[in-house]
């Protein structure tokens, strides 16, 4: 049996206890004074202090009163919120992230197969990624539900982040229905004609959708479907989504930019510039472990060099990514009450010469220099 992907009608409940993946020290009260603090909302603090307590950010500012006995770390560099990688399979247990027999499993919860002890998760954590949007393989028409996980524990931030719906040819196979894109849309129409479970929640607007696409024509097909069924959510998979930016803007959907690597075509990067110019909300996908986790920051930097405003690109890695993932109330910005998921950098994180000095998740140091 495929453990997590067999729940087709009754919703599953994540009941396993949290399992830490070996932070250097348990979460405790600590204050960090950094030369520069990027809050994630456009504000920047010079010589800012961030105080952690019980895994949350307790105080921020330039004149924070640090309680007696609390360790204070002096950091000669930048402090930011942790990076959020949208779209990927990092930590997914082999053989349990797909089911070749059924094209529609809308209630399957991918978060149940997340393994925080995977080396792939450690690799992501090492480059400053503190949260991941875990996604089902884009096969069939409705492969399941996405989840938001942290890179330091098995604790889920969100076990139902999106309902995944597939509109590209990659979801088709020759030995089962659907065998055509029109057949896939017809099958999805049938699901939404009598919606139940996750489909009903998506149809009612309480659950956003992840529209898996490829070509610009797939984007238009997904937009039409979303309009007909009154759906909201985010598009992923079209490297040239910016070439239909006007239609995306009108749809009010967001975009997950597919993973960007070394040697990316300028046309693809210009597509991201077009999204930014239209002020379409977007974040960056990674599709790790296929791609190196370092590609997440690299992709943002390449887009900046092509013309995307640096603030917009950084938000796409943090605060905007958190909003797209549905966890903006927990992560993505440096603010009181937010989870203490932060990264210390040697310099400007949008300078590829800067390196990660330390990574904190829920206030505990989980990676970084051993010096």
Short mmCIF file of C-alpha atoms in Angstrom, two decimals:
data_model
loop_
_atom_site.label_atom_id
_atom_site.label_comp_id
_atom_site.label_asym_id
_atom_site.label_seq_id
_atom_site.Cartn_x
_atom_site.Cartn_y
_atom_site.Cartn_z
CA UNK A 1 0.00 0.00 0.00
CA UNK A 2 1.08 3.53 -0.59
CA UNK A 3 0.65 4.93 2.87
CA UNK A 4 -0.11 8.62 2.46
CA UNK A 5 -1.79 8.55 -0.92
CA UNK A 6 -4.59 6.12 -0.15
CA UNK A 7 -6.79 8.58 1.72
CA UNK A 8 -9.24 9.38 -1.03
CA UNK A 9 -12.36 10.17 0.94
CA UNK A 10 -11.73 10.61 4.66
CA UNK A 11 -9.18 13.33 5.51
CA UNK A 12 -6.04 12.11 7.22
CA UNK A 13 -4.84 13.56 10.50
CA UNK A 14 -1.13 14.03 11.11
CA UNK A 15 -0.57 12.52 14.53
CA UNK A 16 3.11 11.57 14.60
CA UNK A 17 5.14 13.35 17.28
CA UNK A 18 7.67 15.95 16.17
CA UNK A 19 11.14 14.57 15.50
CA UNK A 20 14.02 17.01 15.56
CA UNK A 21 16.82 16.58 13.05
CA UNK A 22 19.63 17.51 15.38
CA UNK A 23 19.88 21.24 16.09
CA UNK A 24 23.09 22.33 17.79
CA UNK A 25 21.17 23.43 20.86
CA UNK A 26 17.55 23.48 22.01
CA UNK A 27 15.47 26.61 21.54
CA UNK A 28 16.20 29.13 24.26
CA UNK A 29 16.06 32.86 24.75
CA UNK A 30 18.74 34.57 22.71
CA UNK A 31 19.31 38.07 21.34
CA UNK A 32 21.12 38.74 18.07
CA UNK A 33 22.47 42.17 17.24
CA UNK A 34 23.19 42.40 13.51
CA UNK A 35 24.70 45.16 11.43
CA UNK A 36 21.68 45.01 9.10
CA UNK A 37 18.24 43.43 9.68
CA UNK A 38 15.86 42.97 6.75
CA UNK A 39 12.39 42.79 8.27
CA UNK A 40 10.76 41.53 5.07
CA UNK A 41 8.19 44.31 4.76
CA UNK A 42 10.53 46.77 3.10
CA UNK A 43 11.99 48.12 6.33
CA UNK A 44 15.66 47.79 7.16
CA UNK A 45 17.19 48.20 10.61
CA UNK A 46 20.78 49.28 11.04
CA UNK A 47 22.33 47.75 14.17
CA UNK A 48 19.05 45.98 14.86
CA UNK A 49 18.38 43.55 17.69
CA UNK A 50 16.13 40.50 17.41
CA UNK A 51 15.16 38.74 20.63
CA UNK A 52 13.97 35.11 20.52
CA UNK A 53 11.94 33.51 23.29
CA UNK A 54 10.28 30.08 23.28
CA UNK A 55 10.80 29.68 19.55
CA UNK A 56 9.15 32.99 18.61
CA UNK A 57 10.38 36.51 17.94
CA UNK A 58 9.69 38.38 21.16
CA UNK A 59 11.11 41.79 20.31
CA UNK A 60 12.82 43.69 17.48
CA UNK A 61 14.29 47.16 17.27
CA UNK A 62 17.44 49.20 17.66
CA UNK A 63 17.09 49.74 21.42
CA UNK A 64 15.78 46.40 22.63
CA UNK A 65 16.23 45.79 26.34
CA UNK A 66 17.76 42.33 26.62
CA UNK A 67 16.81 40.56 29.88
CA UNK A 68 19.62 39.68 32.24
CA UNK A 69 21.11 36.27 31.61
CA UNK A 70 20.03 36.09 27.96
CA UNK A 71 22.86 35.31 25.55
CA UNK A 72 23.58 38.15 23.11
CA UNK A 73 25.24 37.36 19.79
CA UNK A 74 27.05 40.12 17.91
CA UNK A 75 26.76 39.49 14.17
CA UNK A 76 28.82 41.49 11.69
CA UNK A 77 26.52 40.95 8.75
CA UNK A 78 22.90 40.64 7.68
CA UNK A 79 19.96 38.98 9.46
CA UNK A 80 16.87 37.98 7.47
CA UNK A 81 13.87 35.69 7.61
CA UNK A 82 14.55 32.16 6.40
CA UNK A 83 14.08 31.34 2.74
CA UNK A 84 10.94 29.51 1.60
CA UNK A 85 11.23 27.10 -1.33
CA UNK A 86 7.95 26.79 -3.20
CA UNK A 87 7.37 23.50 -5.03
CA UNK A 88 9.54 20.46 -4.52
CA UNK A 89 9.94 16.94 -3.20
CA UNK A 90 12.69 17.43 -0.61
CA UNK A 91 12.33 14.88 2.18
CA UNK A 92 9.63 12.90 0.40
CA UNK A 93 9.97 9.19 1.07
CA UNK A 94 10.83 7.26 -2.08
CA UNK A 95 7.91 5.36 -3.59
CA UNK A 96 5.29 7.13 -1.52
CA UNK A 97 4.80 10.36 -3.45
CA UNK A 98 2.89 8.92 -6.39
CA UNK A 99 0.27 6.37 -7.39
CA UNK A 100 0.33 5.33 -11.04
CA UNK A 101 -3.04 3.60 -10.81
CA UNK A 102 -5.34 6.55 -10.13
CA UNK A 103 -5.48 9.94 -11.84
CA UNK A 104 -7.56 11.65 -9.15
CA UNK A 105 -6.68 11.52 -5.45
CA UNK A 106 -7.64 15.01 -4.28
CA UNK A 107 -7.64 14.16 -0.55
CA UNK A 108 -4.18 12.55 -0.44
CA UNK A 109 -1.88 14.39 1.96
CA UNK A 110 1.70 14.60 0.74
CA UNK A 111 2.87 16.00 4.08
CA UNK A 112 2.51 12.58 5.68
CA UNK A 113 5.50 11.21 3.77
CA UNK A 114 7.91 14.00 4.75
CA UNK A 115 11.13 12.75 6.34
CA UNK A 116 12.98 15.57 8.12
CA UNK A 117 16.05 13.37 8.60
CA UNK A 118 16.65 13.13 4.84
CA UNK A 119 20.04 14.42 3.65
CA UNK A 120 18.14 16.48 1.07
CA UNK A 121 16.49 18.41 3.90
CA UNK A 122 19.85 19.07 5.53
CA UNK A 123 21.17 20.37 2.20
CA UNK A 124 18.25 22.79 1.97
CA UNK A 125 18.73 23.97 5.54
CA UNK A 126 22.43 24.61 4.95
CA UNK A 127 21.70 27.27 2.30
CA UNK A 128 19.16 29.13 4.44
CA UNK A 129 15.92 27.39 3.46
CA UNK A 130 13.81 27.06 6.60
CA UNK A 131 10.43 26.12 5.06
CA UNK A 132 9.37 24.07 2.03
CA UNK A 133 6.19 23.73 0.02
CA UNK A 134 6.05 19.97 -0.52
CA UNK A 135 4.10 19.08 -3.67
CA UNK A 136 2.68 15.88 -5.17
CA UNK A 137 4.09 14.71 -8.49
CA UNK A 138 2.16 16.45 -11.27
CA UNK A 139 0.52 13.33 -12.67
CA UNK A 140 -3.09 12.56 -13.49
CA UNK A 141 -5.48 15.43 -12.85
CA UNK A 142 -5.69 15.87 -9.06
CA UNK A 143 -2.71 14.16 -7.37
CA UNK A 144 -3.35 15.46 -3.86
CA UNK A 145 -2.71 18.23 -1.37
CA UNK A 146 0.45 20.25 -0.90
CA UNK A 147 1.94 20.83 2.55
CA UNK A 148 4.26 23.35 4.18
CA UNK A 149 7.02 21.79 6.25
CA UNK A 150 10.01 23.08 8.17
CA UNK A 151 13.54 21.91 7.51
CA UNK A 152 14.34 21.17 11.14
CA UNK A 153 11.51 18.90 12.24
CA UNK A 154 8.64 16.77 11.00
CA UNK A 155 6.14 19.27 12.37
CA UNK A 156 3.87 20.57 9.65
CA UNK A 157 3.13 24.26 9.30
CA UNK A 158 0.17 23.40 7.06
CA UNK A 159 -0.99 19.97 5.94
CA UNK A 160 -3.48 21.29 3.37
CA UNK A 161 -1.88 24.25 1.63
CA UNK A 162 -3.28 23.74 -1.91
CA UNK A 163 -5.28 21.27 -3.96
CA UNK A 164 -2.99 20.26 -6.82
CA UNK A 165 -4.62 20.29 -10.28
CA UNK A 166 -2.73 19.31 -13.44
CA UNK A 167 -3.16 21.07 -16.79
CA UNK A 168 0.01 20.06 -18.64
CA UNK A 169 0.81 17.14 -20.90
CA UNK A 170 3.25 15.75 -18.35
CA UNK A 171 0.28 14.52 -16.32
CA UNK A 172 -0.92 12.24 -19.11
CA UNK A 173 -0.04 8.59 -19.61
CA UNK A 174 -0.92 6.25 -22.47
CA UNK A 175 -2.38 3.35 -20.47
CA UNK A 176 -5.09 5.10 -18.45
CA UNK A 177 -7.47 8.00 -18.66
CA UNK A 178 -7.08 10.83 -19.30
CA UNK A 179 -5.00 10.48 -22.47
CA UNK A 180 -5.54 14.02 -23.75
CA UNK A 181 -5.57 17.53 -22.32
CA UNK A 182 -9.23 17.94 -23.22
CA UNK A 183 -9.98 14.66 -21.46
CA UNK A 184 -8.11 15.89 -18.38
CA UNK A 185 -10.19 19.05 -18.22
CA UNK A 186 -13.37 17.00 -18.68
CA UNK A 187 -12.34 14.75 -15.77
CA UNK A 188 -11.68 17.79 -13.59
CA UNK A 189 -15.06 19.23 -14.56
CA UNK A 190 -16.66 16.00 -13.34
CA UNK A 191 -14.82 16.28 -10.01
CA UNK A 192 -16.08 19.82 -9.51
CA UNK A 193 -19.63 19.03 -10.68
CA UNK A 194 -20.29 17.21 -7.40
CA UNK A 195 -17.49 18.42 -5.15
CA UNK A 196 -16.64 16.66 -1.90
CA UNK A 197 -13.72 16.84 0.52
CA UNK A 198 -10.78 18.91 -0.70
CA UNK A 199 -12.52 19.63 -4.00
CA UNK A 200 -15.49 21.10 -2.16
CA UNK A 201 -13.19 23.26 -0.03
CA UNK A 202 -11.43 24.50 -3.14
CA UNK A 203 -14.74 25.17 -4.87
CA UNK A 204 -15.91 27.12 -1.83
CA UNK A 205 -12.79 29.27 -1.80
CA UNK A 206 -11.37 28.10 1.52
CA UNK A 207 -8.62 26.03 -0.09
CA UNK A 208 -6.40 27.53 -2.81
CA UNK A 209 -5.33 25.46 -5.81
CA UNK A 210 -1.92 24.76 -7.28
CA UNK A 211 -2.39 24.78 -11.07
CA UNK A 212 0.37 22.69 -12.66
CA UNK A 213 1.03 23.99 -16.17
CA UNK A 214 3.78 23.98 -18.80
CA UNK A 215 3.25 26.07 -21.88
CA UNK A 216 1.47 29.45 -21.99
CA UNK A 217 -1.52 27.63 -23.54
CA UNK A 218 -1.73 25.52 -20.36
CA UNK A 219 -1.77 28.72 -18.32
CA UNK A 220 -4.76 30.02 -20.28
CA UNK A 221 -6.53 26.67 -19.88
CA UNK A 222 -5.98 26.77 -16.12
CA UNK A 223 -7.16 30.38 -15.91
CA UNK A 224 -10.34 29.51 -17.77
CA UNK A 225 -10.98 26.54 -15.47
CA UNK A 226 -10.37 28.66 -12.36
CA UNK A 227 -12.80 31.28 -13.61
CA UNK A 228 -15.52 28.74 -14.42
CA UNK A 229 -15.28 27.09 -11.00
CA UNK A 230 -14.51 30.23 -8.97
CA UNK A 231 -11.11 28.99 -7.78
CA UNK A 232 -8.16 30.90 -6.36
CA UNK A 233 -4.53 29.94 -6.06
CA UNK A 234 -1.19 29.84 -7.84
CA UNK A 235 0.21 28.72 -11.20
CA UNK A 236 3.42 26.69 -11.45
CA UNK A 237 5.43 25.22 -14.28
CA UNK A 238 5.38 27.78 -17.11
CA UNK A 239 8.82 29.31 -17.61
CA UNK A 240 7.19 31.77 -20.04
CA UNK A 241 4.23 32.71 -17.83
CA UNK A 242 5.21 36.36 -18.14
CA UNK A 243 4.29 36.24 -21.82
CA UNK A 244 0.64 35.95 -20.78
CA UNK A 245 1.04 38.31 -17.83
CA UNK A 246 -2.05 40.36 -18.72
CA UNK A 247 -4.29 37.31 -18.50
CA UNK A 248 -2.69 36.18 -15.23
CA UNK A 249 -3.10 39.65 -13.76
CA UNK A 250 -6.79 39.65 -14.67
CA UNK A 251 -7.25 36.19 -13.10
CA UNK A 252 -5.82 37.36 -9.74
CA UNK A 253 -3.77 34.16 -9.55
CA UNK A 254 -0.20 34.13 -8.24
CA UNK A 255 2.78 32.44 -9.87
CA UNK A 256 5.48 30.06 -8.69
CA UNK A 257 8.45 30.60 -11.00
CA UNK A 258 9.96 27.23 -11.97
CA UNK A 259 13.48 26.50 -10.74
CA UNK A 260 16.14 28.70 -12.35
CA UNK A 261 19.63 27.37 -12.83
CA UNK A 262 22.97 28.33 -14.34
CA UNK A 263 22.64 28.98 -18.06
CA UNK A 264 18.93 29.87 -17.92
CA UNK A 265 17.67 31.42 -21.17
CA UNK A 266 17.28 35.20 -21.08
CA UNK A 267 13.77 34.76 -22.45
CA UNK A 268 12.84 32.83 -19.32
CA UNK A 269 14.33 35.51 -17.06
CA UNK A 270 12.58 38.25 -19.02
CA UNK A 271 9.34 36.39 -18.34
CA UNK A 272 9.90 36.90 -14.60
CA UNK A 273 10.63 40.58 -15.24
CA UNK A 274 7.27 40.83 -17.04
CA UNK A 275 5.48 39.33 -14.01
CA UNK A 276 7.18 41.83 -11.73
CA UNK A 277 6.31 44.78 -13.96
CA UNK A 278 2.64 43.76 -13.85
CA UNK A 279 2.91 43.46 -10.04
CA UNK A 280 1.77 39.84 -10.18
CA UNK A 281 2.62 38.13 -6.87
CA UNK A 282 5.23 35.41 -7.39
CA UNK A 283 7.64 33.18 -5.52
CA UNK A 284 10.41 30.83 -6.57
CA UNK A 285 10.12 27.07 -7.01
CA UNK A 286 13.02 24.72 -6.51
CA UNK A 287 12.02 21.13 -7.33
CA UNK A 288 14.75 19.77 -5.11
CA UNK A 289 16.29 17.27 -4.70
CA UNK A 290 16.47 17.22 -8.52
CA UNK A 291 17.94 20.73 -8.35
CA UNK A 292 20.60 22.02 -5.99
CA UNK A 293 19.01 23.97 -3.11
CA UNK A 294 21.48 26.80 -3.78
CA UNK A 295 19.62 27.40 -7.06
CA UNK A 296 16.78 29.05 -5.11
CA UNK A 297 18.83 32.13 -4.18
CA UNK A 298 20.77 31.96 -7.44
CA UNK A 299 17.52 32.23 -9.42
CA UNK A 300 16.44 35.32 -7.51
CA UNK A 301 19.82 36.98 -8.05
CA UNK A 302 19.71 36.22 -11.78
CA UNK A 303 16.27 37.83 -12.00
CA UNK A 304 17.56 40.94 -10.21
CA UNK A 305 20.40 41.21 -12.70
CA UNK A 306 17.84 40.99 -15.50
CA UNK A 307 15.75 43.85 -14.11
CA UNK A 308 13.55 42.63 -11.24
CA UNK A 309 13.64 45.04 -8.29
CA UNK A 310 15.80 43.60 -5.51
CA UNK A 311 13.09 44.11 -2.89
CA UNK A 312 10.53 42.25 -5.04
CA UNK A 313 12.96 39.38 -5.62
CA UNK A 314 13.75 39.09 -1.91
CA UNK A 315 10.07 39.11 -0.98
CA UNK A 316 9.57 36.31 -3.52
CA UNK A 317 11.99 34.24 -1.41
CA UNK A 318 10.43 35.15 1.93
CA UNK A 319 7.29 37.17 2.67
CA UNK A 320 5.52 36.71 -0.68
CA UNK A 321 6.46 33.04 -0.72
CA UNK A 322 4.92 32.69 2.74
CA UNK A 323 1.71 34.32 1.53
CA UNK A 324 1.51 32.01 -1.49
CA UNK A 325 2.06 29.02 0.79
CA UNK A 326 -0.63 30.25 3.20
CA UNK A 327 1.69 30.63 6.20
CA UNK A 328 2.39 34.38 6.23
CA UNK A 329 1.12 34.55 9.80
CA UNK A 330 3.98 32.30 10.92
CA UNK A 331 7.05 32.78 8.71
CA UNK A 332 8.54 34.98 6.01
CA UNK A 333 9.05 38.21 7.97
CA UNK A 334 10.87 39.39 11.08
CA UNK A 335 8.15 40.59 13.43
CA UNK A 336 6.91 40.07 16.97
CA UNK A 337 5.09 36.78 17.43
CA UNK A 338 6.45 35.21 14.25
CA UNK A 339 8.36 31.93 14.35
CA UNK A 340 12.04 32.57 15.01
CA UNK A 341 13.17 31.23 11.62
CA UNK A 342 16.10 33.45 10.66
CA UNK A 343 19.35 33.31 8.74
CA UNK A 344 22.58 35.15 9.46
CA UNK A 345 24.54 36.07 6.33
CA UNK A 346 28.09 37.32 5.93
CA UNK A 347 26.81 40.14 3.70
CA UNK A 348 23.92 41.14 1.43
CA UNK A 349 22.10 37.84 0.70
CA UNK A 350 21.40 38.97 -2.87
CA UNK A 351 25.16 39.06 -3.41
CA UNK A 352 26.26 35.54 -4.32
CA UNK A 353 29.54 36.23 -2.57
CA UNK A 354 27.68 36.24 0.76
CA UNK A 355 27.47 32.96 2.66
CA UNK A 356 25.31 31.53 5.39
CA UNK A 357 26.79 31.97 8.86
CA UNK A 358 23.95 30.43 10.90
CA UNK A 359 20.40 29.14 10.45
CA UNK A 360 17.81 29.24 13.23
CA UNK A 361 14.46 27.45 13.09
CA UNK A 362 11.97 27.99 15.92
CA UNK A 363 14.72 29.81 17.78
CA UNK A 364 17.17 26.91 17.75
CA UNK A 365 20.39 26.98 15.77
CA UNK A 366 20.16 24.15 13.25
CA UNK A 367 22.98 24.88 10.80
CA UNK A 368 25.87 27.20 9.98
CA UNK A 369 29.54 27.76 10.65
CA UNK A 370 30.98 25.64 13.42
CA UNK A 371 33.43 28.37 14.35
#
